[in-house]
mmCIF file of C-alpha atoms in Angstrom:
data_model
loop_
_atom_site.group_PDB
_atom_site.id
_atom_site.type_symbol
_atom_site.label_atom_id
_atom_site.label_comp_id
_atom_site.label_asym_id
_atom_site.label_seq_id
_atom_site.Cartn_x
_atom_site.Cartn_y
_atom_site.Cartn_z
ATOM 1 C CA MET A 30 8.852 -14.162 21.235
ATOM 2 C CA GLN A 31 13.122 -13.717 20.834
ATOM 3 C CA ILE A 32 13.716 -11.557 18.176
ATOM 4 C CA ALA A 33 16.793 -10.132 17.072
ATOM 5 C CA VAL A 34 16.511 -5.876 15.601
ATOM 6 C CA THR A 35 19.635 -4.006 14.481
ATOM 7 C CA VAL A 36 18.927 -0.541 15.337
ATOM 8 C CA ASN A 37 20.955 2.533 14.768
ATOM 9 C CA GLY A 38 23.219 -0.309 13.641
ATOM 10 C CA ARG A 39 22.606 -2.405 17.198
ATOM 11 C CA LEU A 40 21.808 -5.369 17.716
ATOM 12 C CA HIS A 41 18.770 -5.626 20.089
ATOM 13 C CA GLU A 42 17.829 -9.321 21.453
ATOM 14 C CA ARG A 43 14.908 -9.036 23.195
ATOM 15 C CA SER A 44 11.211 -11.451 24.015
ATOM 16 C CA VAL A 45 8.592 -9.544 22.931
ATOM 17 C CA GLU A 46 4.672 -10.585 22.876
ATOM 18 C CA PRO A 47 3.206 -11.331 19.241
ATOM 19 C CA ARG A 48 1.180 -8.431 19.818
ATOM 20 C CA ARG A 49 3.830 -5.328 20.865
ATOM 21 C CA LEU A 50 3.900 -3.331 18.177
ATOM 22 C CA LEU A 51 7.444 -2.798 16.615
ATOM 23 C CA CYS A 52 6.585 1.806 17.559
ATOM 24 C CA ASP A 53 6.025 0.282 21.250
ATOM 25 C CA PHE A 54 9.243 -2.039 21.187
ATOM 26 C CA LEU A 55 11.890 1.021 19.601
ATOM 27 C CA ARG A 56 10.073 3.775 22.351
ATOM 28 C CA ASP A 57 9.535 1.304 25.367
ATOM 29 C CA ASP A 58 10.928 -2.085 25.061
ATOM 30 C CA LEU A 59 14.846 0.702 23.843
ATOM 31 C CA GLY A 60 13.611 3.647 25.037
ATOM 32 C CA LEU A 61 14.278 5.480 21.733
ATOM 33 C CA THR A 62 11.586 7.615 21.798
ATOM 34 C CA GLY A 63 12.660 9.615 18.985
ATOM 35 C CA THR A 64 9.558 7.522 16.927
ATOM 36 C CA ARG A 65 6.316 9.649 17.670
ATOM 37 C CA VAL A 66 2.565 7.460 18.101
ATOM 38 C CA GLY A 67 0.348 9.843 16.404
ATOM 39 C CA CYS A 68 -2.431 8.619 15.062
ATOM 40 C CA GLU A 69 -2.142 4.812 15.958
ATOM 41 C CA HIS A 70 -3.579 3.420 12.749
ATOM 42 C CA GLY A 71 -1.729 4.081 9.650
ATOM 43 C CA ALA A 72 -3.077 7.570 8.321
ATOM 44 C CA CYS A 73 -0.617 10.353 9.841
ATOM 45 C CA GLY A 74 2.490 8.339 9.254
ATOM 46 C CA SER A 75 4.745 10.646 12.603
ATOM 47 C CA CYS A 76 5.631 6.410 13.593
ATOM 48 C CA THR A 77 7.457 6.360 9.769
ATOM 49 C CA ILE A 78 10.684 4.813 9.982
ATOM 50 C CA LEU A 79 13.504 2.815 7.574
ATOM 51 C CA VAL A 80 13.233 -1.149 7.582
ATOM 52 C CA ASP A 81 15.447 -2.521 5.842
ATOM 53 C CA GLY A 82 16.601 0.854 3.801
ATOM 54 C CA GLU A 83 12.346 1.526 3.174
ATOM 55 C CA SER A 84 10.219 3.974 4.657
ATOM 56 C CA ALA A 85 7.545 1.774 6.741
ATOM 57 C CA ARG A 86 5.195 2.578 9.722
ATOM 58 C CA SER A 87 5.867 0.995 13.742
ATOM 59 C CA CYS A 88 2.193 1.217 14.444
ATOM 60 C CA LEU A 89 1.512 -1.063 11.897
ATOM 61 C CA MET A 90 3.977 -4.026 12.547
ATOM 62 C CA PHE A 91 5.122 -6.001 14.915
ATOM 63 C CA ALA A 92 8.186 -6.320 16.573
ATOM 64 C CA VAL A 93 8.182 -9.487 15.563
ATOM 65 C CA GLN A 94 7.963 -9.144 12.016
ATOM 66 C CA ALA A 95 10.956 -7.014 12.486
ATOM 67 C CA ASP A 96 13.139 -10.167 13.263
ATOM 68 C CA GLY A 97 16.425 -9.743 11.761
ATOM 69 C CA ALA A 98 16.021 -6.743 9.840
ATOM 70 C CA GLU A 99 17.682 -3.415 10.158
ATOM 71 C CA LEU A 100 16.223 -0.622 11.562
ATOM 72 C CA THR A 101 16.639 3.543 11.238
ATOM 73 C CA THR A 102 15.000 5.559 13.235
ATOM 74 C CA VAL A 103 15.263 8.802 13.867
ATOM 75 C CA GLU A 104 18.229 8.929 16.452
ATOM 76 C CA GLY A 105 20.292 6.419 14.157
ATOM 77 C CA LEU A 106 19.779 10.352 11.675
ATOM 78 C CA ALA A 107 22.822 11.665 13.497
ATOM 79 C CA PRO A 108 24.870 9.593 15.231
ATOM 80 C CA ASP A 109 27.186 12.785 16.266
ATOM 81 C CA GLY A 110 25.379 14.457 17.697
ATOM 82 C CA GLY A 111 25.215 17.051 15.002
ATOM 83 C CA LEU A 112 22.295 17.865 12.075
ATOM 84 C CA HIS A 113 21.971 15.338 9.165
ATOM 85 C CA PRO A 114 21.388 17.148 6.028
ATOM 86 C CA LEU A 115 18.142 17.517 5.850
ATOM 87 C CA GLN A 116 17.827 18.634 9.630
ATOM 88 C CA ALA A 117 20.015 21.494 8.904
ATOM 89 C CA ALA A 118 17.794 22.094 6.017
ATOM 90 C CA PHE A 119 14.459 22.288 8.468
ATOM 91 C CA ARG A 120 16.107 24.036 10.351
ATOM 92 C CA GLU A 121 16.888 26.671 7.642
ATOM 93 C CA ALA A 122 13.732 26.421 6.631
ATOM 94 C CA HIS A 123 11.851 26.797 9.685
ATOM 95 C CA GLY A 124 10.262 23.307 8.029
ATOM 96 C CA LEU A 125 9.011 22.034 12.062
ATOM 97 C CA GLN A 126 6.987 23.731 14.013
ATOM 98 C CA CYS A 127 5.399 21.409 17.367
ATOM 99 C CA GLY A 128 8.145 19.184 15.306
ATOM 100 C CA PHE A 129 5.570 15.925 16.369
ATOM 101 C CA CYS A 130 5.506 14.997 13.344
ATOM 102 C CA THR A 131 9.044 16.163 11.939
ATOM 103 C CA PRO A 132 10.706 11.847 13.193
ATOM 104 C CA GLY A 133 8.258 10.277 10.975
ATOM 105 C CA ILE A 134 8.365 12.975 7.102
ATOM 106 C CA LEU A 135 12.597 13.208 7.809
ATOM 107 C CA MET A 136 12.492 9.184 6.966
ATOM 108 C CA THR A 137 10.579 9.478 4.717
ATOM 109 C CA MET A 138 12.114 11.858 2.629
ATOM 110 C CA LEU A 139 15.466 10.122 3.594
ATOM 111 C CA PRO A 140 14.963 7.304 1.294
ATOM 112 C CA PHE A 141 12.656 9.487 -1.031
ATOM 113 C CA LEU A 142 15.842 11.751 -1.703
ATOM 114 C CA ASP A 143 18.510 8.686 -1.561
ATOM 115 C CA GLU A 144 16.066 7.476 -4.865
ATOM 116 C CA ASN A 145 14.983 10.770 -6.443
ATOM 117 C CA PRO A 146 17.822 13.460 -5.516
ATOM 118 C CA ASP A 147 17.077 16.430 -8.121
ATOM 119 C CA PRO A 148 12.974 15.755 -6.742
ATOM 120 C CA ASP A 149 10.581 19.480 -7.855
ATOM 121 C CA GLU A 150 7.687 20.177 -5.551
ATOM 122 C CA ALA A 151 4.695 18.066 -7.326
ATOM 123 C CA GLU A 152 7.079 15.105 -6.594
ATOM 124 C CA ILE A 153 7.985 16.514 -3.125
ATOM 125 C CA ARG A 154 4.086 16.402 -2.284
ATOM 126 C CA THR A 155 2.791 13.489 -3.595
ATOM 127 C CA ALA A 156 5.840 11.756 -1.226
ATOM 128 C CA LEU A 157 4.745 12.890 1.582
ATOM 129 C CA SER A 158 0.980 12.042 0.978
ATOM 130 C CA GLY A 159 1.281 9.080 3.648
ATOM 131 C CA ASN A 160 2.835 12.415 6.513
ATOM 132 C CA LEU A 161 0.054 14.902 7.943
ATOM 133 C CA CYS A 162 1.555 18.346 9.578
ATOM 134 C CA ARG A 163 -0.534 20.263 11.852
ATOM 135 C CA CYS A 164 1.046 23.065 11.560
ATOM 136 C CA THR A 165 2.956 24.340 8.992
ATOM 137 C CA GLY A 166 0.689 23.569 6.348
ATOM 138 C CA TYR A 167 3.279 21.954 4.229
ATOM 139 C CA GLN A 168 5.126 25.083 2.525
ATOM 140 C CA ASN A 169 8.360 24.925 4.623
ATOM 141 C CA ILE A 170 8.707 21.357 4.952
ATOM 142 C CA VAL A 171 8.619 21.392 1.115
ATOM 143 C CA LYS A 172 11.570 23.600 0.835
ATOM 144 C CA ALA A 173 13.366 21.806 3.712
ATOM 145 C CA VAL A 174 13.289 19.731 0.863
ATOM 146 C CA LEU A 175 14.251 21.240 -1.821
ATOM 147 C CA ILE A 176 17.144 23.540 0.417
ATOM 148 C CA ALA A 177 18.109 19.098 1.290
ATOM 149 C CA ALA A 178 18.143 18.634 -1.966
ATOM 150 C CA GLY A 179 20.270 21.537 -3.116
ATOM 151 C CA VAL A 180 18.169 22.103 -5.337
ATOM 152 C CA ALA A 181 17.200 25.545 -3.902
ATOM 153 C CA THR A 182 19.060 28.801 -3.312
ATOM 154 C CA ASN A 183 19.266 29.114 0.573
ATOM 155 C CA GLY A 184 18.655 33.416 0.250
ATOM 156 C CA GLU A 185 14.798 32.615 -0.759
ATOM 157 C CA SER A 186 11.812 34.175 0.948
ATOM 158 C CA SER A 187 9.738 31.555 2.757
ATOM 159 C CA GLN A 188 7.463 32.911 1.609
ATOM 160 C CA MET B 15 -5.883 -5.782 21.087
ATOM 161 C CA HIS B 16 -6.249 -8.860 21.997
ATOM 162 C CA ASP B 17 -2.689 -11.400 22.346
ATOM 163 C CA PHE B 18 -2.121 -13.996 19.845
ATOM 164 C CA ALA B 19 0.054 -16.438 18.662
ATOM 165 C CA PHE B 20 2.338 -15.767 16.089
ATOM 166 C CA HIS B 21 3.533 -18.168 13.426
ATOM 167 C CA ARG B 22 6.486 -17.935 10.551
ATOM 168 C CA PRO B 23 6.267 -20.910 8.483
ATOM 169 C CA SER B 24 8.954 -21.939 6.298
ATOM 170 C CA SER B 25 7.232 -23.405 3.604
ATOM 171 C CA LEU B 26 3.129 -23.264 1.986
ATOM 172 C CA SER B 27 2.035 -26.255 3.465
ATOM 173 C CA ASP B 28 3.242 -25.589 7.453
ATOM 174 C CA ALA B 29 1.242 -22.461 6.955
ATOM 175 C CA VAL B 30 -2.101 -23.712 5.211
ATOM 176 C CA ALA B 31 -1.101 -26.617 8.048
ATOM 177 C CA ALA B 32 -0.556 -23.473 10.690
ATOM 178 C CA MET B 33 -4.570 -22.244 9.528
ATOM 179 C CA GLN B 34 -6.021 -25.146 10.233
ATOM 180 C CA ALA B 35 -4.737 -26.147 13.662
ATOM 181 C CA ALA B 36 -5.841 -22.820 14.959
ATOM 182 C CA GLY B 37 -9.069 -21.413 16.890
ATOM 183 C CA GLU B 38 -9.237 -18.543 14.341
ATOM 184 C CA GLY B 39 -6.940 -18.157 12.278
ATOM 185 C CA LYS B 40 -5.409 -14.577 10.066
ATOM 186 C CA PHE B 41 -2.797 -14.932 7.878
ATOM 187 C CA MET B 42 -0.378 -12.047 6.806
ATOM 188 C CA ALA B 43 1.837 -11.028 4.658
ATOM 189 C CA GLY B 44 2.730 -7.277 5.091
ATOM 190 C CA GLY B 45 -0.278 -6.231 7.537
ATOM 191 C CA GLN B 46 -0.751 -2.815 5.961
ATOM 192 C CA SER B 47 -4.860 -3.964 6.393
ATOM 193 C CA LEU B 48 -4.937 -6.182 8.831
ATOM 194 C CA LEU B 49 -2.746 -4.126 11.875
ATOM 195 C CA PRO B 50 -5.956 -1.862 11.377
ATOM 196 C CA VAL B 51 -8.563 -3.935 11.722
ATOM 197 C CA MET B 52 -6.966 -5.961 14.502
ATOM 198 C CA LYS B 53 -6.621 -2.769 16.528
ATOM 199 C CA LEU B 54 -10.111 -2.066 15.849
ATOM 200 C CA ASP B 55 -11.381 -5.310 16.754
ATOM 201 C CA LEU B 56 -13.149 -6.160 13.477
ATOM 202 C CA ALA B 57 -10.464 -8.744 13.451
ATOM 203 C CA GLN B 58 -9.551 -10.440 16.437
ATOM 204 C CA PRO B 59 -7.614 -13.862 15.808
ATOM 205 C CA THR B 60 -5.841 -16.269 17.806
ATOM 206 C CA ASP B 61 -3.120 -17.423 15.551
ATOM 207 C CA VAL B 62 -1.184 -15.130 13.002
ATOM 208 C CA ILE B 63 0.711 -17.136 10.276
ATOM 209 C CA SER B 64 3.036 -14.922 8.894
ATOM 210 C CA LEU B 65 3.075 -16.073 5.061
ATOM 211 C CA ALA B 66 6.433 -12.893 5.049
ATOM 212 C CA GLY B 67 9.150 -15.309 4.354
ATOM 213 C CA LEU B 68 7.690 -18.138 1.822
ATOM 214 C CA GLY B 69 10.156 -17.796 -1.282
ATOM 215 C CA GLU B 70 7.837 -19.025 -3.233
ATOM 216 C CA LEU B 71 5.238 -16.431 -3.068
ATOM 217 C CA ARG B 72 7.501 -14.038 -4.442
ATOM 218 C CA GLY B 73 8.883 -12.345 -7.977
ATOM 219 C CA ILE B 74 7.232 -11.282 -11.048
ATOM 220 C CA ARG B 75 8.398 -12.787 -15.080
ATOM 221 C CA VAL B 76 6.638 -12.924 -17.545
ATOM 222 C CA GLU B 77 5.656 -17.099 -18.398
ATOM 223 C CA ASP B 78 2.647 -17.295 -22.340
ATOM 224 C CA GLY B 79 1.679 -13.540 -23.305
ATOM 225 C CA ALA B 80 1.446 -13.299 -18.604
ATOM 226 C CA VAL B 81 2.814 -11.308 -15.930
ATOM 227 C CA VAL B 82 2.984 -13.641 -13.006
ATOM 228 C CA VAL B 83 3.599 -11.795 -10.057
ATOM 229 C CA GLY B 84 4.104 -13.176 -7.311
ATOM 230 C CA ALA B 85 1.982 -12.253 -3.850
ATOM 231 C CA ALA B 86 3.911 -11.469 -1.786
ATOM 232 C CA THR B 87 5.307 -8.986 -4.221
ATOM 233 C CA THR B 88 4.980 -5.175 -2.331
ATOM 234 C CA HIS B 89 2.951 -2.648 -4.114
ATOM 235 C CA ALA B 90 6.320 -0.762 -4.672
ATOM 236 C CA GLU B 91 8.587 -3.180 -6.061
ATOM 237 C CA VAL B 92 5.433 -3.460 -9.000
ATOM 238 C CA ALA B 93 5.502 -0.004 -9.890
ATOM 239 C CA ASP B 94 8.910 -0.063 -10.349
ATOM 240 C CA SER B 95 9.419 -3.456 -12.153
ATOM 241 C CA ASP B 96 11.054 -3.457 -15.592
ATOM 242 C CA VAL B 97 9.592 -6.512 -16.539
ATOM 243 C CA VAL B 98 5.989 -5.021 -15.115
ATOM 244 C CA ARG B 99 6.450 -1.436 -16.823
ATOM 245 C CA GLY B 100 7.899 -2.668 -19.795
ATOM 246 C CA SER B 101 4.867 -5.433 -20.132
ATOM 247 C CA ILE B 102 1.884 -3.597 -18.598
ATOM 248 C CA PRO B 103 2.344 -0.495 -17.833
ATOM 249 C CA ALA B 104 -0.575 0.534 -16.950
ATOM 250 C CA LEU B 105 -0.442 -2.025 -13.581
ATOM 251 C CA ALA B 106 3.290 -0.364 -12.477
ATOM 252 C CA ASP B 107 1.139 3.288 -12.106
ATOM 253 C CA LEU B 108 -1.872 1.097 -10.832
ATOM 254 C CA ALA B 109 -0.282 -0.470 -7.873
ATOM 255 C CA GLY B 110 2.428 3.621 -7.801
ATOM 256 C CA GLN B 111 -1.106 4.768 -7.097
ATOM 257 C CA ILE B 112 -2.010 2.735 -3.847
ATOM 258 C CA GLY B 113 -1.820 4.177 -0.231
ATOM 259 C CA ASP B 114 1.941 6.136 0.515
ATOM 260 C CA PRO B 115 4.840 5.252 -0.007
ATOM 261 C CA GLN B 116 4.762 3.227 3.754
ATOM 262 C CA VAL B 117 1.816 1.839 2.323
ATOM 263 C CA ARG B 118 3.310 0.451 -0.681
ATOM 264 C CA ASN B 119 6.516 -1.155 1.111
ATOM 265 C CA ARG B 120 4.459 -2.751 3.489
ATOM 266 C CA GLY B 121 1.757 -3.680 1.486
ATOM 267 C CA THR B 122 1.300 -7.015 -1.477
ATOM 268 C CA LEU B 123 -1.019 -7.641 -4.043
ATOM 269 C CA GLY B 124 -1.558 -10.734 -2.579
ATOM 270 C CA GLY B 125 -2.399 -9.361 0.814
ATOM 271 C CA SER B 126 -5.227 -6.373 -1.320
ATOM 272 C CA VAL B 127 -6.042 -9.084 -3.710
ATOM 273 C CA ALA B 128 -6.953 -11.741 -0.268
ATOM 274 C CA HIS B 129 -8.243 -8.798 1.178
ATOM 275 C CA ALA B 130 -10.705 -7.368 -1.432
ATOM 276 C CA ASP B 131 -11.381 -4.215 0.492
ATOM 277 C CA PRO B 132 -14.482 -2.419 -2.202
ATOM 278 C CA ALA B 133 -11.868 0.630 -2.180
ATOM 279 C CA ALA B 134 -9.218 -1.444 -3.411
ATOM 280 C CA ASP B 135 -7.206 -0.173 -6.667
ATOM 281 C CA TYR B 136 -6.414 -3.612 -7.758
ATOM 282 C CA PRO B 137 -9.568 -5.794 -8.650
ATOM 283 C CA ALA B 138 -9.557 -2.991 -10.946
ATOM 284 C CA ALA B 139 -6.824 -4.287 -12.569
ATOM 285 C CA LEU B 140 -8.086 -8.055 -12.065
ATOM 286 C CA LEU B 141 -11.312 -7.147 -13.468
ATOM 287 C CA ALA B 142 -10.100 -5.320 -17.579
ATOM 288 C CA LEU B 143 -7.002 -7.519 -16.973
ATOM 289 C CA GLY B 144 -8.428 -10.628 -16.910
ATOM 290 C CA ALA B 145 -6.429 -12.582 -14.688
ATOM 291 C CA THR B 146 -6.231 -16.288 -12.519
ATOM 292 C CA VAL B 147 -5.384 -15.877 -9.312
ATOM 293 C CA VAL B 148 -3.054 -18.428 -8.023
ATOM 294 C CA THR B 149 -3.106 -20.388 -5.032
ATOM 295 C CA ASP B 150 -1.317 -23.365 -3.511
ATOM 296 C CA ARG B 151 -4.365 -25.209 -5.014
ATOM 297 C CA ARG B 152 -5.690 -23.717 -8.261
ATOM 298 C CA GLU B 153 -7.226 -21.083 -9.945
ATOM 299 C CA ILE B 154 -9.492 -18.307 -9.680
ATOM 300 C CA PRO B 155 -10.679 -15.931 -13.192
ATOM 301 C CA ALA B 156 -10.876 -12.512 -11.920
ATOM 302 C CA ASP B 157 -14.442 -12.567 -12.581
ATOM 303 C CA ASP B 158 -15.037 -15.638 -9.571
ATOM 304 C CA PHE B 159 -12.636 -14.387 -7.204
ATOM 305 C CA PHE B 160 -14.655 -10.683 -5.927
ATOM 306 C CA GLN B 161 -17.633 -12.113 -3.939
ATOM 307 C CA GLY B 162 -19.039 -9.028 -2.218
ATOM 308 C CA MET B 163 -17.033 -6.484 0.370
ATOM 309 C CA PHE B 164 -13.778 -8.047 1.647
ATOM 310 C CA ALA B 165 -15.572 -11.373 0.756
ATOM 311 C CA THR B 166 -14.196 -13.622 -2.262
ATOM 312 C CA ALA B 167 -14.263 -17.475 -3.645
ATOM 313 C CA LEU B 168 -10.482 -18.404 -1.440
ATOM 314 C CA ALA B 169 -11.710 -21.034 1.356
ATOM 315 C CA GLU B 170 -10.913 -20.089 5.009
ATOM 316 C CA ASP B 171 -7.236 -21.761 4.962
ATOM 317 C CA GLU B 172 -6.595 -21.270 1.390
ATOM 318 C CA ILE B 173 -2.745 -19.167 -0.054
ATOM 319 C CA VAL B 174 -2.806 -17.032 -2.985
ATOM 320 C CA THR B 175 0.721 -18.238 -4.554
ATOM 321 C CA ALA B 176 0.351 -15.436 -7.338
ATOM 322 C CA VAL B 177 -1.725 -12.932 -9.644
ATOM 323 C CA ARG B 178 -1.007 -14.539 -13.182
ATOM 324 C CA PHE B 179 -2.291 -10.615 -15.687
ATOM 325 C CA PRO B 180 -2.474 -11.497 -19.407
ATOM 326 C CA ILE B 181 -0.414 -8.939 -21.862
ATOM 327 C CA PRO B 182 -2.805 -6.642 -23.640
ATOM 328 C CA ASP B 183 -2.486 -4.527 -26.113
ATOM 329 C CA GLY B 184 -3.065 -1.569 -24.119
ATOM 330 C CA ALA B 185 -4.602 -0.627 -20.826
ATOM 331 C CA ALA B 186 -5.364 2.594 -18.523
ATOM 332 C CA TYR B 187 -5.674 3.564 -15.040
ATOM 333 C CA ALA B 188 -7.629 6.144 -14.138
ATOM 334 C CA LYS B 189 -8.754 6.588 -10.473
ATOM 335 C CA PHE B 190 -11.001 9.898 -8.212
ATOM 336 C CA PRO B 191 -9.101 8.887 -4.843
ATOM 337 C CA ASN B 192 -9.921 9.594 -1.721
ATOM 338 C CA PRO B 193 -7.698 12.903 -1.296
ATOM 339 C CA ALA B 194 -7.051 12.151 2.229
ATOM 340 C CA SER B 195 -6.308 8.019 1.658
ATOM 341 C CA LYS B 196 -5.716 7.599 -1.410
ATOM 342 C CA TYR B 197 -8.235 4.460 -1.871
ATOM 343 C CA ALA B 198 -10.278 4.689 -4.388
ATOM 344 C CA ILE B 199 -14.031 6.745 -4.604
ATOM 345 C CA VAL B 200 -13.767 5.266 -7.881
ATOM 346 C CA GLY B 201 -10.987 3.969 -10.288
ATOM 347 C CA VAL B 202 -11.549 2.314 -13.609
ATOM 348 C CA MET B 203 -8.743 -0.116 -15.663
ATOM 349 C CA VAL B 204 -9.693 -0.457 -19.436
ATOM 350 C CA ALA B 205 -7.702 -2.779 -21.963
ATOM 351 C CA ARG B 206 -7.481 -4.074 -25.329
ATOM 352 C CA THR B 207 -7.312 -6.842 -27.016
ATOM 353 C CA GLY B 208 -7.100 -8.923 -29.396
ATOM 354 C CA SER B 209 -10.178 -10.502 -27.834
ATOM 355 C CA GLY B 210 -12.335 -6.959 -26.921
ATOM 356 C CA VAL B 211 -12.318 -4.252 -24.671
ATOM 357 C CA ARG B 212 -12.180 -5.249 -20.646
ATOM 358 C CA VAL B 213 -13.592 -2.054 -17.732
ATOM 359 C CA GLY B 214 -13.437 -3.257 -14.284
ATOM 360 C CA VAL B 215 -13.863 -0.561 -11.840
ATOM 361 C CA THR B 216 -13.720 -0.692 -7.871
ATOM 362 C CA GLY B 217 -14.830 1.635 -5.310
ATOM 363 C CA ALA B 218 -17.849 2.208 -6.858
ATOM 364 C CA SER B 219 -19.851 -0.919 -5.708
ATOM 365 C CA PRO B 220 -19.123 -3.258 -2.147
ATOM 366 C CA THR B 221 -18.553 -5.821 -4.847
ATOM 367 C CA PRO B 222 -15.593 -5.035 -7.157
ATOM 368 C CA HIS B 223 -17.785 -5.313 -11.000
ATOM 369 C CA ARG B 224 -17.238 -5.222 -15.024
ATOM 370 C CA ALA B 225 -19.376 -2.266 -17.333
ATOM 371 C CA SER B 226 -20.405 -4.967 -19.676
ATOM 372 C CA ARG B 227 -22.510 -1.712 -21.839
ATOM 373 C CA PHE B 228 -18.980 -0.180 -21.497
ATOM 374 C CA GLU B 229 -17.273 -2.867 -23.121
ATOM 375 C CA ALA B 230 -19.286 -3.499 -25.752
ATOM 376 C CA ALA B 231 -19.509 0.240 -27.050
ATOM 377 C CA LEU B 232 -15.936 0.275 -26.732
ATOM 378 C CA ALA B 233 -15.687 -2.471 -28.503
ATOM 379 C CA ALA B 234 -17.664 -0.697 -31.438
ATOM 380 C CA ASP B 235 -15.804 1.631 -31.032
ATOM 381 C CA PHE B 236 -12.902 2.992 -28.938
ATOM 382 C CA SER B 237 -13.426 6.402 -28.340
ATOM 383 C CA PRO B 238 -14.460 8.170 -25.277
ATOM 384 C CA SER B 239 -16.957 9.593 -27.252
ATOM 385 C CA ALA B 240 -18.516 6.019 -27.430
ATOM 386 C CA ILE B 241 -19.513 5.897 -23.592
ATOM 387 C CA ALA B 242 -20.113 9.964 -23.517
ATOM 388 C CA GLY B 243 -24.252 8.604 -23.688
ATOM 389 C CA ILE B 244 -24.319 6.165 -21.850
ATOM 390 C CA THR B 245 -25.237 6.231 -18.211
ATOM 391 C CA ILE B 246 -24.330 4.391 -15.348
ATOM 392 C CA ASP B 247 -27.357 3.129 -12.569
ATOM 393 C CA PRO B 248 -26.093 4.701 -9.265
ATOM 394 C CA SER B 249 -28.931 1.497 -7.536
ATOM 395 C CA GLY B 250 -26.688 -0.933 -5.499
ATOM 396 C CA LEU B 251 -23.257 1.104 -5.599
ATOM 397 C CA ALA B 252 -21.488 3.099 -2.824
ATOM 398 C CA SER B 253 -22.654 5.552 -1.723
ATOM 399 C CA ASP B 254 -21.304 7.726 2.046
ATOM 400 C CA PRO B 255 -19.821 11.271 2.955
ATOM 401 C CA ASP B 256 -17.175 11.169 0.796
ATOM 402 C CA ALA B 257 -19.882 10.140 -2.353
ATOM 403 C CA SER B 258 -23.305 9.875 -3.171
ATOM 404 C CA ALA B 259 -24.001 6.753 -4.833
ATOM 405 C CA ALA B 260 -25.290 8.575 -8.122
ATOM 406 C CA TYR B 261 -21.680 10.701 -7.914
ATOM 407 C CA ARG B 262 -20.055 7.403 -7.910
ATOM 408 C CA ALA B 263 -22.210 6.556 -10.516
ATOM 409 C CA HIS B 264 -20.962 9.519 -12.555
ATOM 410 C CA LEU B 265 -17.017 9.436 -11.971
ATOM 411 C CA VAL B 266 -17.402 6.134 -12.965
ATOM 412 C CA GLY B 267 -18.222 7.186 -16.492
ATOM 413 C CA VAL B 268 -16.008 10.020 -16.133
ATOM 414 C CA MET B 269 -12.873 7.585 -14.861
ATOM 415 C CA ALA B 270 -13.915 5.664 -18.305
ATOM 416 C CA LYS B 271 -13.688 7.804 -20.435
ATOM 417 C CA ARG B 272 -10.355 9.365 -19.249
ATOM 418 C CA ALA B 273 -8.353 5.575 -19.235
ATOM 419 C CA VAL B 274 -10.282 5.100 -22.853
ATOM 420 C CA GLU B 275 -8.425 8.270 -23.906
ATOM 421 C CA ALA B 276 -5.018 7.201 -21.355
ATOM 422 C CA CYS B 277 -5.204 3.836 -23.393
ATOM 423 C CA GLY B 278 -4.095 5.807 -26.981
#
C-alpha cells in the first residue's frame, strides 16, 4: 500500500504491507532507530512518538494508519545536533541510566509540558503512567521534567 | 502477524459494504485493543476496515438533554471536552482515567464500547447514565448492549456511530485500577436522575452490570451509609491473580460508597 508520511518535517512516500507496524517502518524502512521497540504490545511506552502532535505508541499503529500524518520522533527534537532543553534537563538530572526508555519518555513529556508548563510531581508521575523505566526508579526522570519546566533549581540534591 | 487487506472507506455505507465483502473482517478505530489481540493471533482478520476517516463518527454535542459523543472521539477528547465537563463532569473524569496518555490519544469511545473488554471503564458510564448506543442502523439501550465478555448486541457488520448520554442531576465514578495497566479491577459509576438512581459496575464480572440492590437503597436514601450494610455475592464475579471474587465483591461496595460520596 502506498503511504505518504511526514517525519520530522520531511515527507516520505513508501509502499508498505498493511501489517507493517509504524515502529518498524520508522526504524527499518526509514532508518530512524531512535524510536525503541520494547514490549511490542502497548505496555512499556518505549516506542512513543508524536502523531499530529500527540503522544502515541508506534507499536500499536500500523504504518498505513499514519498515511497523511505528521510524525515527530526523538530524532526530530534537536535537529541541529545539539540538545533540546528537555534532553539537556535529563542529562543534568541524570534522568536516564541505560537509556532504552528515554526516547519514549521524552516524546511523552514533550506534549505534556506544552499543555502543562507548570506541573507538580504528581502530575508528572500520572503523565508518565504509560512509560516503563527499569533502571532509574523514576526519581531523576521526574526531577529532569521539573528542571525542564523550570520549576526546580539545578543545585538540588539528586537523592 | 498474518497479512490482511487494509480498507479506508470514506463513508459508513462503504465501511459496511467492505465488511460484508470480507472473509473475516474487523473494524478498527484507534486500534489500541485490536492491534494487541492481532499480535497475539487472538484475532486473525483477513480484512481490517479503518473507521478513522469517517466524519459521521466525530463530534460532541448536547441534544435533547443528552450529551451525544461521536464514536470516533478519543478518550483524551472526551476528557478535555468543555461540553462534557460542563454537562457530565463524571464522564470526562472517567475518560481521563482510561489507560495512559498514549492510549487516551488514540483509543476511541466507539472502539471501547464495541470491543467490550470486561475491565474497560466506559461500560460503567453507559449503564449508570442509561445511555443509548447509536449504530448505523438502530439504537440500542445500554442495558441491552453488553452481553458478555467481549460480547455485545452488535451484528458483525454493524458500526457504532455515537453514544447518547442523558445528562444526570449528578454522577461520579470511582475506580480501583490495576496499578500497571490502569484497567478497572472494579469501577463503579453512580448517577442520580429525576427518575431514580442508577449504579453501573465494570471490572467485577465478565459482563458489566447494574447493582440493583444499591440502586433501590440509594433511591430511598442517597448516602454512603444507605448501602453500607449491603453485601455483594461474589459468585459469578471474576477471579484472577489481581483480585479474588470475594475481594472484587468487597471493592464493589467500597467504590459505590466513594462514588455516592463524590456525588455530593
